[in-house]
Amino acid sequence: MAAPAGLLPRLAPAPVARWWSRKSPRERRIVGAIAALVVGAAAWLAIWQPVQRDLDALRAAAPGARAQLAEAQRLAAEIAGLARTPPAARPPVAPAVVEQILGERGIAAGSAQVAWEDGRARLTLAAVRFDTLLAALDALQRDAGLRVVDATLTARVDPGTVRAEIVLAR
């Protein structure tokens, strides 16, 4: 008998190679077709079905993702527009406004020294209650648009009072 042709007899274990060599060409084609069918079914189960499930899940999530994308693009366009728009120039804060806000919060005009330089207010308070200072700083930020950029607070002997040196700016 002639040596069997093909890769299977050379790559397979000896018993399989002997079994294959005894088969007729018609039987080999049938075994090959069955093997191809088994490989196809395994590929369908292992690859095609999970891909189809993932595609269905992505199709279901697509409208929500499109809405999120549209909102993100709208926000990006708004941010870009804000970056191109120059900020509105604020009128300078009058020293009288700062003194008025401090007076409304219970800080006497004589105890507060306010010095202005380069659009910043340097506020020095020799002795002020801490809670009163916080209320005044909140009012200055809310009403005059001034925020604290530098502050030095030193505790005083009297409980709850501090010496405050504060720099305010817009």
PDB file of N, CA and C in Angstrom, residues 23-58:
ATOM      1  N   LYS A  23      -8.754   4.360   5.768  1.00  0.00           N
ATOM      2  CA  LYS A  23     -10.010   4.888   5.241  1.00  0.00           C
ATOM      3  C   LYS A  23      -9.888   5.165   3.746  1.00  0.00           C
ATOM      4  N   SER A  24     -11.010   5.010   3.081  1.00  0.00           N
ATOM      5  CA  SER A  24     -11.052   5.292   1.651  1.00  0.00           C
ATOM      6  C   SER A  24     -11.160   6.816   1.469  1.00  0.00           C
ATOM      7  N   PRO A  25     -10.886   7.326   0.255  1.00  0.00           N
ATOM      8  CA  PRO A  25     -10.997   8.766   0.021  1.00  0.00           C
ATOM      9  C   PRO A  25     -12.412   9.292   0.314  1.00  0.00           C
ATOM     10  N   ARG A  26     -13.423   8.507   0.004  1.00  0.00           N
ATOM     11  CA  ARG A  26     -14.799   8.942   0.294  1.00  0.00           C
ATOM     12  C   ARG A  26     -15.008   9.095   1.802  1.00  0.00           C
ATOM     13  N   GLU A  27     -14.509   8.134   2.589  1.00  0.00           N
ATOM     14  CA  GLU A  27     -14.650   8.205   4.058  1.00  0.00           C
ATOM     15  C   GLU A  27     -13.854   9.387   4.615  1.00  0.00           C
ATOM     16  N   ARG A  28     -12.699   9.659   4.019  1.00  0.00           N
ATOM     17  CA  ARG A  28     -11.901  10.793   4.470  1.00  0.00           C
ATOM     18  C   ARG A  28     -12.642  12.106   4.235  1.00  0.00           C
ATOM     19  N   ARG A  29     -13.307  12.222   3.074  1.00  0.00           N
ATOM     20  CA  ARG A  29     -14.087  13.431   2.802  1.00  0.00           C
ATOM     21  C   ARG A  29     -15.231  13.573   3.808  1.00  0.00           C
ATOM     22  N   ILE A  30     -15.874  12.498   4.147  1.00  0.00           N
ATOM     23  CA  ILE A  30     -16.979  12.540   5.117  1.00  0.00           C
ATOM     24  C   ILE A  30     -16.445  12.974   6.483  1.00  0.00           C
ATOM     25  N   VAL A  31     -15.326  12.388   6.910  1.00  0.00           N
ATOM     26  CA  VAL A  31     -14.724  12.761   8.204  1.00  0.00           C
ATOM     27  C   VAL A  31     -14.292  14.229   8.162  1.00  0.00           C
ATOM     28  N   GLY A  32     -13.742  14.693   7.057  1.00  0.00           N
ATOM     29  CA  GLY A  32     -13.341  16.097   6.913  1.00  0.00           C
ATOM     30  C   GLY A  32     -14.543  17.027   6.989  1.00  0.00           C
ATOM     31  N   ALA A  33     -15.647  16.637   6.347  1.00  0.00           N
ATOM     32  CA  ALA A  33     -16.857  17.461   6.382  1.00  0.00           C
ATOM     33  C   ALA A  33     -17.416  17.522   7.800  1.00  0.00           C
ATOM     34  N   ILE A  34     -17.411  16.396   8.515  1.00  0.00           N
ATOM     35  CA  ILE A  34     -17.902  16.384   9.898  1.00  0.00           C
ATOM     36  C   ILE A  34     -16.994  17.257  10.775  1.00  0.00           C
ATOM     37  N   ALA A  35     -15.683  17.163  10.585  1.00  0.00           N
ATOM     38  CA  ALA A  35     -14.748  17.991  11.361  1.00  0.00           C
ATOM     39  C   ALA A  35     -14.975  19.472  11.074  1.00  0.00           C
ATOM     40  N   ALA A  36     -15.190  19.820   9.799  1.00  0.00           N
ATOM     41  CA  ALA A  36     -15.454  21.213   9.445  1.00  0.00           C
ATOM     42  C   ALA A  36     -16.757  21.684  10.085  1.00  0.00           C
ATOM     43  N   LEU A  37     -17.749  20.797  10.117  1.00  0.00           N
ATOM     44  CA  LEU A  37     -19.023  21.138  10.751  1.00  0.00           C
ATOM     45  C   LEU A  37     -18.844  21.377  12.249  1.00  0.00           C
ATOM     46  N   VAL A  38     -18.049  20.541  12.910  1.00  0.00           N
ATOM     47  CA  VAL A  38     -17.803  20.695  14.348  1.00  0.00           C
ATOM     48  C   VAL A  38     -17.029  21.992  14.616  1.00  0.00           C
ATOM     49  N   VAL A  39     -16.014  22.292  13.801  1.00  0.00           N
ATOM     50  CA  VAL A  39     -15.242  23.529  13.971  1.00  0.00           C
ATOM     51  C   VAL A  39     -16.144  24.738  13.725  1.00  0.00           C
ATOM     52  N   GLY A  40     -16.994  24.677  12.724  1.00  0.00           N
ATOM     53  CA  GLY A  40     -17.922  25.771  12.442  1.00  0.00           C
ATOM     54  C   GLY A  40     -18.893  25.998  13.588  1.00  0.00           C
ATOM     55  N   ALA A  41     -19.427  24.914  14.153  1.00  0.00           N
ATOM     56  CA  ALA A  41     -20.368  25.042  15.278  1.00  0.00           C
ATOM     57  C   ALA A  41     -19.662  25.620  16.504  1.00  0.00           C
ATOM     58  N   ALA A  42     -18.435  25.184  16.742  1.00  0.00           N
ATOM     59  CA  ALA A  42     -17.684  25.720  17.881  1.00  0.00           C
ATOM     60  C   ALA A  42     -17.389  27.205  17.682  1.00  0.00           C
ATOM     61  N   ALA A  43     -17.032  27.613  16.471  1.00  0.00           N
ATOM     62  CA  ALA A  43     -16.768  29.027  16.189  1.00  0.00           C
ATOM     63  C   ALA A  43     -18.042  29.839  16.346  1.00  0.00           C
ATOM     64  N   TRP A  44     -19.159  29.283  15.896  1.00  0.00           N
ATOM     65  CA  TRP A  44     -20.437  29.991  16.033  1.00  0.00           C
ATOM     66  C   TRP A  44     -20.775  30.199  17.505  1.00  0.00           C
ATOM     67  N   LEU A  45     -20.576  29.176  18.335  1.00  0.00           N
ATOM     68  CA  LEU A  45     -20.881  29.291  19.763  1.00  0.00           C
ATOM     69  C   LEU A  45     -19.892  30.196  20.498  1.00  0.00           C
ATOM     70  N   ALA A  46     -18.613  30.115  20.142  1.00  0.00           N
ATOM     71  CA  ALA A  46     -17.585  30.841  20.891  1.00  0.00           C
ATOM     72  C   ALA A  46     -17.377  32.272  20.403  1.00  0.00           C
ATOM     73  N   ILE A  47     -17.679  32.539  19.127  1.00  0.00           N
ATOM     74  CA  ILE A  47     -17.379  33.861  18.585  1.00  0.00           C
ATOM     75  C   ILE A  47     -18.646  34.589  18.148  1.00  0.00           C
ATOM     76  N   TRP A  48     -19.426  33.996  17.278  1.00  0.00           N
ATOM     77  CA  TRP A  48     -20.542  34.707  16.663  1.00  0.00           C
ATOM     78  C   TRP A  48     -21.634  35.091  17.659  1.00  0.00           C
ATOM     79  N   GLN A  49     -22.026  34.174  18.518  1.00  0.00           N
ATOM     80  CA  GLN A  49     -23.093  34.497  19.485  1.00  0.00           C
ATOM     81  C   GLN A  49     -22.695  35.611  20.448  1.00  0.00           C
ATOM     82  N   PRO A  50     -21.501  35.595  21.070  1.00  0.00           N
ATOM     83  CA  PRO A  50     -21.126  36.725  21.929  1.00  0.00           C
ATOM     84  C   PRO A  50     -21.057  38.051  21.182  1.00  0.00           C
ATOM     85  N   VAL A  51     -20.594  38.012  19.933  1.00  0.00           N
ATOM     86  CA  VAL A  51     -20.528  39.245  19.144  1.00  0.00           C
ATOM     87  C   VAL A  51     -21.938  39.782  18.916  1.00  0.00           C
ATOM     88  N   GLN A  52     -22.878  38.912  18.609  1.00  0.00           N
ATOM     89  CA  GLN A  52     -24.255  39.345  18.384  1.00  0.00           C
ATOM     90  C   GLN A  52     -24.884  39.908  19.663  1.00  0.00           C
ATOM     91  N   ARG A  53     -24.615  39.281  20.819  1.00  0.00           N
ATOM     92  CA  ARG A  53     -25.127  39.812  22.097  1.00  0.00           C
ATOM     93  C   ARG A  53     -24.555  41.199  22.376  1.00  0.00           C
ATOM     94  N   ASP A  54     -23.258  41.376  22.129  1.00  0.00           N
ATOM     95  CA  ASP A  54     -22.634  42.682  22.351  1.00  0.00           C
ATOM     96  C   ASP A  54     -23.199  43.734  21.396  1.00  0.00           C
ATOM     97  N   LEU A  55     -23.440  43.347  20.148  1.00  0.00           N
ATOM     98  CA  LEU A  55     -24.025  44.291  19.195  1.00  0.00           C
ATOM     99  C   LEU A  55     -25.422  44.713  19.625  1.00  0.00           C
ATOM    100  N   ASP A  56     -26.206  43.772  20.120  1.00  0.00           N
ATOM    101  CA  ASP A  56     -27.554  44.110  20.593  1.00  0.00           C
ATOM    102  C   ASP A  56     -27.484  45.069  21.781  1.00  0.00           C
ATOM    103  N   ALA A  57     -26.553  44.822  22.705  1.00  0.00           N
ATOM    104  CA  ALA A  57     -26.400  45.710  23.868  1.00  0.00           C
ATOM    105  C   ALA A  57     -25.950  47.104  23.432  1.00  0.00           C
ATOM    106  N   LEU A  58     -25.044  47.178  22.462  1.00  0.00           N
ATOM    107  CA  LEU A  58     -24.583  48.474  21.969  1.00  0.00           C
ATOM    108  C   LEU A  58     -25.695  49.225  21.247  1.00  0.00           C
TER     109      LEU A  58
END
